[in-house]
Coordinates of C-alpha atoms and ligand atoms in Angstrom, one line a residue:
X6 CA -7.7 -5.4 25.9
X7 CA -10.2 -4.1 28.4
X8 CA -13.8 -5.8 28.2
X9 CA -14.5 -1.8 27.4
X10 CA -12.7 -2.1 23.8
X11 CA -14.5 -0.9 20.7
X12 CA -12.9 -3.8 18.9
X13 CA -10.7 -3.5 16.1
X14 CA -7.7 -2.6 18.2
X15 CA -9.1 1.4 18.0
X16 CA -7.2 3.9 20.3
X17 CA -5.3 0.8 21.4
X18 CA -1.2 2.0 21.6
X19 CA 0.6 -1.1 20.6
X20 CA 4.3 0.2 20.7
X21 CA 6.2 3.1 20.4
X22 CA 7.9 4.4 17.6
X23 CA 10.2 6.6 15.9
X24 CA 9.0 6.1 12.1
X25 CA 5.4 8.0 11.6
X26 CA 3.9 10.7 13.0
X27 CA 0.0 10.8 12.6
X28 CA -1.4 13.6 13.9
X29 CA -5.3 13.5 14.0
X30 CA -5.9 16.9 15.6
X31 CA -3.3 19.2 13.3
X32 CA -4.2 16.7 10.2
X33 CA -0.8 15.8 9.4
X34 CA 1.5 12.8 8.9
X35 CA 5.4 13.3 9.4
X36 CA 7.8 10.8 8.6
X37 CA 10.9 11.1 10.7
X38 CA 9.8 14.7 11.6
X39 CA 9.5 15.8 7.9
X40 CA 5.6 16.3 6.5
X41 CA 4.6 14.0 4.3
X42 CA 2.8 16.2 1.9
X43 CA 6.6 17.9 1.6
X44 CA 8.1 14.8 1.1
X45 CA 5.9 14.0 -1.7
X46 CA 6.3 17.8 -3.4
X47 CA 9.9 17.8 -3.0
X48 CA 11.6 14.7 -3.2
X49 CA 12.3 11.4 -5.0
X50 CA 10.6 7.9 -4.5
X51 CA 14.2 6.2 -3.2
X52 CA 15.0 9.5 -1.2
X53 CA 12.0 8.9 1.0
X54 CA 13.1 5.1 1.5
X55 CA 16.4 6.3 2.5
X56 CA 15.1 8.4 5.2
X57 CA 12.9 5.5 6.2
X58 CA 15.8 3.6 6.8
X59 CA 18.5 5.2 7.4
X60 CA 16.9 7.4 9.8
X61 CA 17.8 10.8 8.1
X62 CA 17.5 12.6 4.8
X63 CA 20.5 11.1 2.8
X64 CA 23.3 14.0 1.1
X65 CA 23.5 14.1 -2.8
X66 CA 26.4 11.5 -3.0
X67 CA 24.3 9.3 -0.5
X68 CA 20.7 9.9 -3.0
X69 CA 22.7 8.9 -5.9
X70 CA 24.9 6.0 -4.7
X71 CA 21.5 4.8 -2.7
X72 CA 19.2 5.0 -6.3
X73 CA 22.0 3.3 -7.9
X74 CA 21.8 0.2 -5.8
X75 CA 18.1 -0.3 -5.5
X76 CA 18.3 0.5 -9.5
X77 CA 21.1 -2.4 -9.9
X78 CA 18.7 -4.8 -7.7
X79 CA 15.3 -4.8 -10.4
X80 CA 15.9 -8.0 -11.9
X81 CA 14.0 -10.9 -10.7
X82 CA 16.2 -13.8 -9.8
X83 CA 16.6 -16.4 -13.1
X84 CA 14.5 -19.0 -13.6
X85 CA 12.0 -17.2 -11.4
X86 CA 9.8 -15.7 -14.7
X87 CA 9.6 -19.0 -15.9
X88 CA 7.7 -20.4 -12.9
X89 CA 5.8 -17.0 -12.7
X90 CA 4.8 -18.3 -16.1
X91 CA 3.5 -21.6 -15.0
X92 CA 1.9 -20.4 -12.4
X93 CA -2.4 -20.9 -12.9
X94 CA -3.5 -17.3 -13.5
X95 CA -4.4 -15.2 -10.8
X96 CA -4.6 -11.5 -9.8
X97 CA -1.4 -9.4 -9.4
X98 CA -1.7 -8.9 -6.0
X99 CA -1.7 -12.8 -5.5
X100 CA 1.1 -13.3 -7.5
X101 CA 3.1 -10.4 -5.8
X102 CA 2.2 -12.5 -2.5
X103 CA 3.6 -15.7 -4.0
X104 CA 7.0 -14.5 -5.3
X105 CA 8.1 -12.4 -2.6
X106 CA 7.6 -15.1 -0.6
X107 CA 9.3 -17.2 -2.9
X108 CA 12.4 -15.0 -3.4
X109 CA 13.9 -16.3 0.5
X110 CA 14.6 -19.3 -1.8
X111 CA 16.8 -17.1 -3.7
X112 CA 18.6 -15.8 -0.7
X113 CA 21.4 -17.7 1.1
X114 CA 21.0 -16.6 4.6
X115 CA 16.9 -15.4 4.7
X116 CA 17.2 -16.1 8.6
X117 CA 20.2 -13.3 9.4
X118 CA 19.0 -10.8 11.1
X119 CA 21.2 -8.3 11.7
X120 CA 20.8 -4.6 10.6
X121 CA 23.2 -4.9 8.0
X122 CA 21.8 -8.2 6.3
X123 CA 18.0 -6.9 7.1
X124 CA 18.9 -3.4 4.8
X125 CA 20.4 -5.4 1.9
X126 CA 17.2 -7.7 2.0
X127 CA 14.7 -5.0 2.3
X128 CA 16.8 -2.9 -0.5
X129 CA 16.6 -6.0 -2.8
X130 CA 12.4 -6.9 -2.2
X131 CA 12.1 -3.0 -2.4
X132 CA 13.5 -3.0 -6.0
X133 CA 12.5 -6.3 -7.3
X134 CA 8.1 -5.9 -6.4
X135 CA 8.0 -3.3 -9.1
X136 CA 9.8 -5.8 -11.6
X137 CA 7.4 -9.1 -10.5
X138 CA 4.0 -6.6 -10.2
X139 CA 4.5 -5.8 -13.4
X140 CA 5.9 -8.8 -14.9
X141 CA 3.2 -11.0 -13.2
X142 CA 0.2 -8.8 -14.9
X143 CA 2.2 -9.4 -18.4
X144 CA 2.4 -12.6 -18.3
X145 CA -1.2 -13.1 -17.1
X146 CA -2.3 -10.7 -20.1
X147 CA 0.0 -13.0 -22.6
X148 CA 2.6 -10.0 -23.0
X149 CA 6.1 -9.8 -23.4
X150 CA 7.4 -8.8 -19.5
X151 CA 9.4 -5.6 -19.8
X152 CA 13.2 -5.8 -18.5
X153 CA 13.8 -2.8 -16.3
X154 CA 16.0 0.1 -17.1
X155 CA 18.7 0.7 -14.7
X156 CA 18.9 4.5 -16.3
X157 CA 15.1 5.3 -15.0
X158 CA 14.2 6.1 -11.6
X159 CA 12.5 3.8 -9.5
X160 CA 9.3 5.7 -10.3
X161 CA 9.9 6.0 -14.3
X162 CA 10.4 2.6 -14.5
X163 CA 8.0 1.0 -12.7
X164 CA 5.6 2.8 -15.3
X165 CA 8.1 2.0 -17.9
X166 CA 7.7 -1.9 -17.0
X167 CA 3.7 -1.7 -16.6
X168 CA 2.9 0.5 -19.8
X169 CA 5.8 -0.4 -22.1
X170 CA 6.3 2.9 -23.3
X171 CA 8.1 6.3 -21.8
X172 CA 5.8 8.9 -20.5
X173 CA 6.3 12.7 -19.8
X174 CA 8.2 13.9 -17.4
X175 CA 4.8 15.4 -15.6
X176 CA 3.1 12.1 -15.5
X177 CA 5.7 10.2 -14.4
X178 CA 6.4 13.3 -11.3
X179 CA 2.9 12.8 -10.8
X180 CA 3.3 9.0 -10.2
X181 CA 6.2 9.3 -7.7
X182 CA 4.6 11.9 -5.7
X183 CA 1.8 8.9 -5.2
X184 CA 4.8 6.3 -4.2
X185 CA 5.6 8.6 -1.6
X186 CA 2.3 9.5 -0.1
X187 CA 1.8 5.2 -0.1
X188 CA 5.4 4.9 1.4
X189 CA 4.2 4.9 4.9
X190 CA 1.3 5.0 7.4
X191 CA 2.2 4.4 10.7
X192 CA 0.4 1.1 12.5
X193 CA -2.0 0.5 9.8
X194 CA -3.1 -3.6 9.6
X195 CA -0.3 -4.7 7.0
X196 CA 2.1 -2.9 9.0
X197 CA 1.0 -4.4 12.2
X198 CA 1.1 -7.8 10.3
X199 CA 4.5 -7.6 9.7
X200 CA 5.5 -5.8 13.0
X201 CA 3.8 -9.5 14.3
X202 CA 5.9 -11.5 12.3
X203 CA 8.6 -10.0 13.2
X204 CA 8.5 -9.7 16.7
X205 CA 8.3 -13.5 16.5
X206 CA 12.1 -13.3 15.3
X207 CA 10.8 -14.7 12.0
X208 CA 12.6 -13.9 8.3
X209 CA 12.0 -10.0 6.5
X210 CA 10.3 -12.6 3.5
X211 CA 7.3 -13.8 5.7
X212 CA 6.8 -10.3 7.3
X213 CA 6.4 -8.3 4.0
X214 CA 4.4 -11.5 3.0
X215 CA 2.0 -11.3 5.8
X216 CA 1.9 -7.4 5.1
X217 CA 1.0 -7.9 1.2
X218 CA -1.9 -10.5 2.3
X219 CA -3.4 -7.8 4.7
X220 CA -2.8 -5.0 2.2
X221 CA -4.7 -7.0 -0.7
X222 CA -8.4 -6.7 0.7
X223 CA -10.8 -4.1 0.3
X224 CA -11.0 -2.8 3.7
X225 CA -7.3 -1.8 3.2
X226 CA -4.8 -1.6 -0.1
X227 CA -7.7 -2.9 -2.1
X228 CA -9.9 -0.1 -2.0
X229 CA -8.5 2.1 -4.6
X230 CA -9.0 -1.3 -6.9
X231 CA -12.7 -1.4 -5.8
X232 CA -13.0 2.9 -6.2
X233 CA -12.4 2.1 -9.6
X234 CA -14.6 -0.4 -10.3
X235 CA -17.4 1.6 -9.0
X236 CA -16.4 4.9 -10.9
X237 CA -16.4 2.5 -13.8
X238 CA -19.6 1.5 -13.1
X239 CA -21.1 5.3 -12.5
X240 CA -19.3 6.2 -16.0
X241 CA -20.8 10.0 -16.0
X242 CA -20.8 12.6 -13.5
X243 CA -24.4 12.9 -13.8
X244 CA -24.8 9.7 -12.5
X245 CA -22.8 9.9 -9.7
X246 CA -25.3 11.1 -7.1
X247 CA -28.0 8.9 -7.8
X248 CA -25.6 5.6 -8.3
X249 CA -24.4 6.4 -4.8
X250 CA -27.5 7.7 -3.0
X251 CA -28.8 3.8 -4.1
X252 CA -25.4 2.3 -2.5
X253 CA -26.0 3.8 0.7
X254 CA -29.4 3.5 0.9
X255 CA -28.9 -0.8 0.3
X256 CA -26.1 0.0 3.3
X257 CA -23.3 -1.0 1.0
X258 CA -19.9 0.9 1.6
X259 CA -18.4 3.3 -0.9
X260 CA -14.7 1.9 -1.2
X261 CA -11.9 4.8 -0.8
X262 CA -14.1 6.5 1.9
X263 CA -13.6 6.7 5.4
X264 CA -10.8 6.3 7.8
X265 CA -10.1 4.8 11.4
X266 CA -7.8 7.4 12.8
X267 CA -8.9 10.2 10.6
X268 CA -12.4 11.4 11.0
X269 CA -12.0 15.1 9.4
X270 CA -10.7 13.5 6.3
X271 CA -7.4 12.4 5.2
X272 CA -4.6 15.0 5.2
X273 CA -2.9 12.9 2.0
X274 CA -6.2 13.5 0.1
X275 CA -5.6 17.0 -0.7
X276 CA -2.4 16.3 -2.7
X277 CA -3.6 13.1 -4.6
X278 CA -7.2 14.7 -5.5
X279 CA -4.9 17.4 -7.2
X280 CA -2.6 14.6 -9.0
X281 CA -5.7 13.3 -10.2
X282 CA -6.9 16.8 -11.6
X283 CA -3.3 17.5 -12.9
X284 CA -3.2 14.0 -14.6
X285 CA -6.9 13.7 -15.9
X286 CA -5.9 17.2 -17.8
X287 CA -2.8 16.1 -18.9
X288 CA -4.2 13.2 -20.7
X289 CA -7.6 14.7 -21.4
X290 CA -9.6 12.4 -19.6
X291 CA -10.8 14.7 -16.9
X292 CA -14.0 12.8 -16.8
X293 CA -12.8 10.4 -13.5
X294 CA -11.8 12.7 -11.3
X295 CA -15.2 14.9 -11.8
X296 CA -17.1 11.8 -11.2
X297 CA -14.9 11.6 -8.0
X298 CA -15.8 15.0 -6.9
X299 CA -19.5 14.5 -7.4
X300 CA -19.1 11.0 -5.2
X301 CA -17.2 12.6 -3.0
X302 CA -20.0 15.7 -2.3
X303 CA -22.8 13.4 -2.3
X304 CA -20.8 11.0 0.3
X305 CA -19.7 13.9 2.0
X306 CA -23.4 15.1 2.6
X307 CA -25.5 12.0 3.2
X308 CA -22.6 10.2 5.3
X309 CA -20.4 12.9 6.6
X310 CA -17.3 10.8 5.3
X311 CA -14.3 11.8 3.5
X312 CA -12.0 10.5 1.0
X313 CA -9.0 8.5 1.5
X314 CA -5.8 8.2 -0.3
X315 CA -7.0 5.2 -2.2
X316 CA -10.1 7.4 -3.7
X317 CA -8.0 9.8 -5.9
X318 CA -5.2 7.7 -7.0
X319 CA -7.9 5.5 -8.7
X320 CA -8.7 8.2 -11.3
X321 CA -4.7 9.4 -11.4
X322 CA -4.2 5.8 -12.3
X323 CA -6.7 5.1 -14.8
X324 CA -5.8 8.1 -16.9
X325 CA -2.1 6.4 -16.5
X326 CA -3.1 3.8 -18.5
X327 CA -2.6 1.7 -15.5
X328 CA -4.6 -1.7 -15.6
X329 CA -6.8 -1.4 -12.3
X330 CA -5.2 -5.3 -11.4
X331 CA -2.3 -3.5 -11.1
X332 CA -3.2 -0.4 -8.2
X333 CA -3.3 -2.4 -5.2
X334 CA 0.3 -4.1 -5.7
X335 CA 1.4 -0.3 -6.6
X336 CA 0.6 0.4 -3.4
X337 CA 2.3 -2.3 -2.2
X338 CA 5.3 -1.7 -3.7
X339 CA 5.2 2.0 -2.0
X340 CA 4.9 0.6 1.2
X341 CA 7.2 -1.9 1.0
X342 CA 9.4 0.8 2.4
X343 CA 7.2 1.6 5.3
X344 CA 6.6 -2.1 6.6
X345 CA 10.8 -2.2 5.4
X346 CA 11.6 0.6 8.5
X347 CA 9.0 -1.2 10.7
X348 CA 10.7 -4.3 10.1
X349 CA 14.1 -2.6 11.2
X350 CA 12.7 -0.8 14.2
X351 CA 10.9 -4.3 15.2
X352 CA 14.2 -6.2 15.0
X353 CA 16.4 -3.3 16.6
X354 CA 14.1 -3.5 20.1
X355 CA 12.3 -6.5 19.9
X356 CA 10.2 -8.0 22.4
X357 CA 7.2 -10.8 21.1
X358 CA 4.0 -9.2 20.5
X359 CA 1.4 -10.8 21.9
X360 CA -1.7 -9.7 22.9
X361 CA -4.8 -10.8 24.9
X362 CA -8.5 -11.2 24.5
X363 CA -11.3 -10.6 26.4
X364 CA -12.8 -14.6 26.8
X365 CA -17.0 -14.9 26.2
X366 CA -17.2 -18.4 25.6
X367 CA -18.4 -20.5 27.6
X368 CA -16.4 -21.7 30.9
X369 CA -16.3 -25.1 33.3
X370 CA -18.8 -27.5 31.1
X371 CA -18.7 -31.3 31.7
X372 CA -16.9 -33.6 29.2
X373 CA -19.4 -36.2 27.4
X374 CA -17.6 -39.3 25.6
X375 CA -18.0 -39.3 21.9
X376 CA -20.3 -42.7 22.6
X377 CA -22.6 -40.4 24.9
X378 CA -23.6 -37.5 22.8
X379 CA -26.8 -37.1 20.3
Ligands
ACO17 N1 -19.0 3.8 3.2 C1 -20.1 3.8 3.9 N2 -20.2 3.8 5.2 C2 -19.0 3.7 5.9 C3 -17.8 3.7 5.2 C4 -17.8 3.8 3.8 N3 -16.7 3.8 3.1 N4 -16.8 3.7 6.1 C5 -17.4 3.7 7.3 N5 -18.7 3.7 7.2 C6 -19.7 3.7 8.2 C7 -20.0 2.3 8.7 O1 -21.0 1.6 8.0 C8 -20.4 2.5 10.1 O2 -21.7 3.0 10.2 P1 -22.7 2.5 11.3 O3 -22.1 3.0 12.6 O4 -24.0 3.2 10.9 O5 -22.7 1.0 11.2 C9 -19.5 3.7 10.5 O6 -19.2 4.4 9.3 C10 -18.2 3.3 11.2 O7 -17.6 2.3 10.4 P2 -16.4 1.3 11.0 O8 -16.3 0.2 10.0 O9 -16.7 1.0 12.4 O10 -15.2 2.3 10.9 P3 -13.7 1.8 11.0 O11 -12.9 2.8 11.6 O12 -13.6 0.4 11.6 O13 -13.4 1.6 9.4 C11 -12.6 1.7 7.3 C12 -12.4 2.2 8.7 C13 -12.4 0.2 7.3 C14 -11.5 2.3 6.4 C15 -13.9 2.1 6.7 O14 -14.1 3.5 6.7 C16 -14.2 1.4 5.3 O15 -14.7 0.3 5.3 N6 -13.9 2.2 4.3 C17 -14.0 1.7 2.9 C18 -12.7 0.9 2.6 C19 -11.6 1.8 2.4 O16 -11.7 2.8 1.7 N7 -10.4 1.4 2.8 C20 -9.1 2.1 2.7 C21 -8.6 2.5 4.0 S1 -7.3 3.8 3.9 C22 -6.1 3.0 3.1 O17 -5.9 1.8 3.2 C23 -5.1 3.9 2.3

C-alpha cells in the first residue's frame, strides 16, 4: 500500500479474476460474462451456482441432476439440531457462524483440497445454511424447525423452512430473483475474507466462516437488517423526510445507502426496488416500500447517495413475512455461492495473500527494565 492510500483498500487490485465483472462506468455486474440483472429475470437460484462453479451455464439434464443434489444435501447432520438447541440464544446470523463452522466435524476429510472434494463441500454448506438459518431462528423462537422438502426448489424451500407454510408462485419467484442478485459481488470484505483464508491453504469450513463473520455487521450483510429497523421506526411515509433529515443532521448513517465502488447508485437496485413494489402489492402492504422511496428522495437530495441492494430487499422481506433476524443470514446463504467460486478460483492458482502496511508508529526507542519505569 503506498503511504498515498485512501485506506480501506479503495482502488487497490488485489488479484485477478475470472468470476465477477463490476463495471462502475456502464453500471453493470456480470457473472461469468452473463449480466446479473439477466440472471436474476431469467434463471433459477441453483442455475446461477452452477455457473459459478462450473464455469458455464449448465444444459437441462445438468440444471436438473445439479438441483437434485444440492436438494438431497438440506438436512443438517444428526445430532447437530440437538446442540443447536442447547446452544444459549443468540441472533441467526451467530448461530449460522457457529454451525457451519461446526459441520468440518461432520466431514471426514475437511482438509482435501482438491477441486473435486472442494465442489462436494461447497455443494453440501450451500444446501445445508438455508436448513440451520432457519432452524436456528425456530428454535430460538421456541418453534417446531421445519424439515426441508426435497420436491421444492432451493428458493421455495428456504421460505418453506422460515414461514412454515407454501407461498405463491409470485412471491416465491420474487424471492429467488433476490438469491441471485445476493449470489455474488466480486471482492467485497466477506469475499476477501475468505479469498484470505484460503490462500493460507486452510479448510472451505473456516473460509465461509470468516466470510459469514464479515458479512454479519452493518457496514456490510447487516445493513438490510438495520434498513429495517429504521423503516420500522419511520412507520409512515409522512415521516420519512423529517425522521431522516434529523439522522443526518446528528451525522448518523442511513443503513442500505451508499456504496464503495458504486457512486451513481447500485445497478442491482433497480430490480430489487421493483421486487419490493411487486411484493408489497402482492401482499397489500405497499406501505414499506413508499416509505423507502421517500428515504430514498430525501437521502438522494441532502446526501447525493443512493440505495444499495440491502435497502429494497428490507421491505420485499418484511411483506414476506420474513423475521428481520433472519435477512442478513439470507444473504448469506445467497452468497455462499459467490465466496463458494472464490474459494475454487483461490485454491485452483493460489499464492498466500499477504499484504503490507504503511508503518507510523514509532521507530528505534530505548528499552527501560520493568524495575525502571514510572
Ligand atoms: N449514510 C450517510 N452518510 C454516508 C453513508 C450513509 N449510508 N455512506 C457514506 N456516507 C458518507 C460518509 O459519512 C462520508 O462522508 P464525509 O466524507 O462527510 O465524512 C462519505 O459518505 C464517504 O463515506 P465512506 O465511509 O468513506 O465510504 P466508503 O466507500 O468507505 O463506504 C459503505 C461504503 C460502508 C457502504 C458506506 O456507504 C456505508 O456505511 N453505508 C451504510 C451501510 C450499508 O448500507 N452497507 C451495505 C453495503 S452494500 C452490501 O453489502 C450489499
Amino acid at each position: 500500500m503506498s503511504s498515498k492510500s485512501k485506506g480501506g483498500l479503495e482502488d487497490v487490485i488485489v488479484t485477478s479474476s475470472a468470476i465477477c465483472n463490476l463495471n462502475e462506468k456502464t453500471n453493470t455486474v456480470e457473472i461469468r460474462g452473463y449480466d446479473l440483472l439477466d440472471l436474476a429475470k431469467y434463471s433459477s437460484f441453483e442455475e446461477v451456482c452452477y455457473l459459478l462453479w462450473y464455469k458455464r451455464l449448465p444444459s437441462a439434464k445438468e440444471l436438473t441432476e445439479f438441483t437434485q443434489t444440492l436438494a438431497n444435501h438440506r438436512q443438517i447432520p444428526t445430532g447437530m439440531i440437538e446442540l443447536i438447541k442447547r446452544l444459549p440464544k443468540t441472533s441467526t446470523m451467530d448461530s449460522l457462524r457457529t454451525w457451519v463452522s461446526a459441520l468440518a466435524a461432520y466431514d471426514s476429510e475437511p482438509n482435501n483440497t482438491s477441486t473435486e472434494a472442494t465442489l462436494r463441500r461447497i455443494t453440501k454448506i450451500t444446501a445445508v445454511m438455508p436448513t440451520i438459518a432457519a432452524t436456528a431462528y425456530r428454535i430460538s423462537q421456541r418453534q417446531e424447525a421445519v424439515q426441508p422438502d426435497p420436491c421444492l426448489s432451493h428458493a421455495q424451500n428456504f421460505l418453506h423452512m422460515i414461514l412454515g407454510k407454501e407461498v405463491s408462485t409470485s412471491l416465491s419467484r420474487a424471492f429467488e430473483k433476490s438469491l441471485v442478485l445476493y449470489s455474488e459481488h466480486e471482492l467485497n470484505a466477506s469475499t476477501f475474507s475468505a479469498r484470505v483464508i484460503t490462500s493460507t491453504l486452510s479448510d472451505v469450513y473456516s473460509a465461509i466462516t470468516a466470510a459469514i463473520g464479515t458479512l454479519k455487521a452493518p457496514l456490510h450483510g447487516g445493513a438490510n437488517e438495520e434498513a429495517m429497523k429504521l423503516l420500522l421506526a419511520i412507520e409512515s411515509p409522512k415521516n420519512a423526510e423529517k425522521y431522516v433529515r434529523l439522522l443526518l443532521a446528528e451525522k448518523r448513517r442511513v443503513m442500505g445507502f451508499g456504496h464503495r465502488i458504486y457512486k451513481l447508485g447500485d445497478p442491482r437496485t433497480k430490480l430489487m426496488k421493483q421486487i419490493s413494489e411487486e411484493i408489497g402489492e402482492e401482499t397489500g402492504q405497499l406501505r414499506w416500500h413508499k416509505i423507502c422511496e421517500q428515504v430514498e428522495e430525501t437521502v438522494g437530495a441532502e446526501k447525493k447517495l443512493f440505495p444499495n441492494l440491502d435497502f429494497y430487499s428490507a421491505p420485499a422481506y418484511y411483506c414476506l413475512g420474513i423475521p428481520t433476524d433472519l435477512y442478513t443470514p439470507i444473504f448469506a446463504s445467497s452468497r455462499v455461492c459467490g465466496w463458494s467460486a472464490h474459494i475454487l478460483e483461490q485454491f485452483q492458482s493460489n499464492r498466500l495473500i499477504r499484504p503490507r502496511t504503511t508503518y507510523v508508529g514509532p521507530s528505534g526507542l530505548t528499552y527501560v527494565p520493568l524495575c525502571e519505569r514510572h
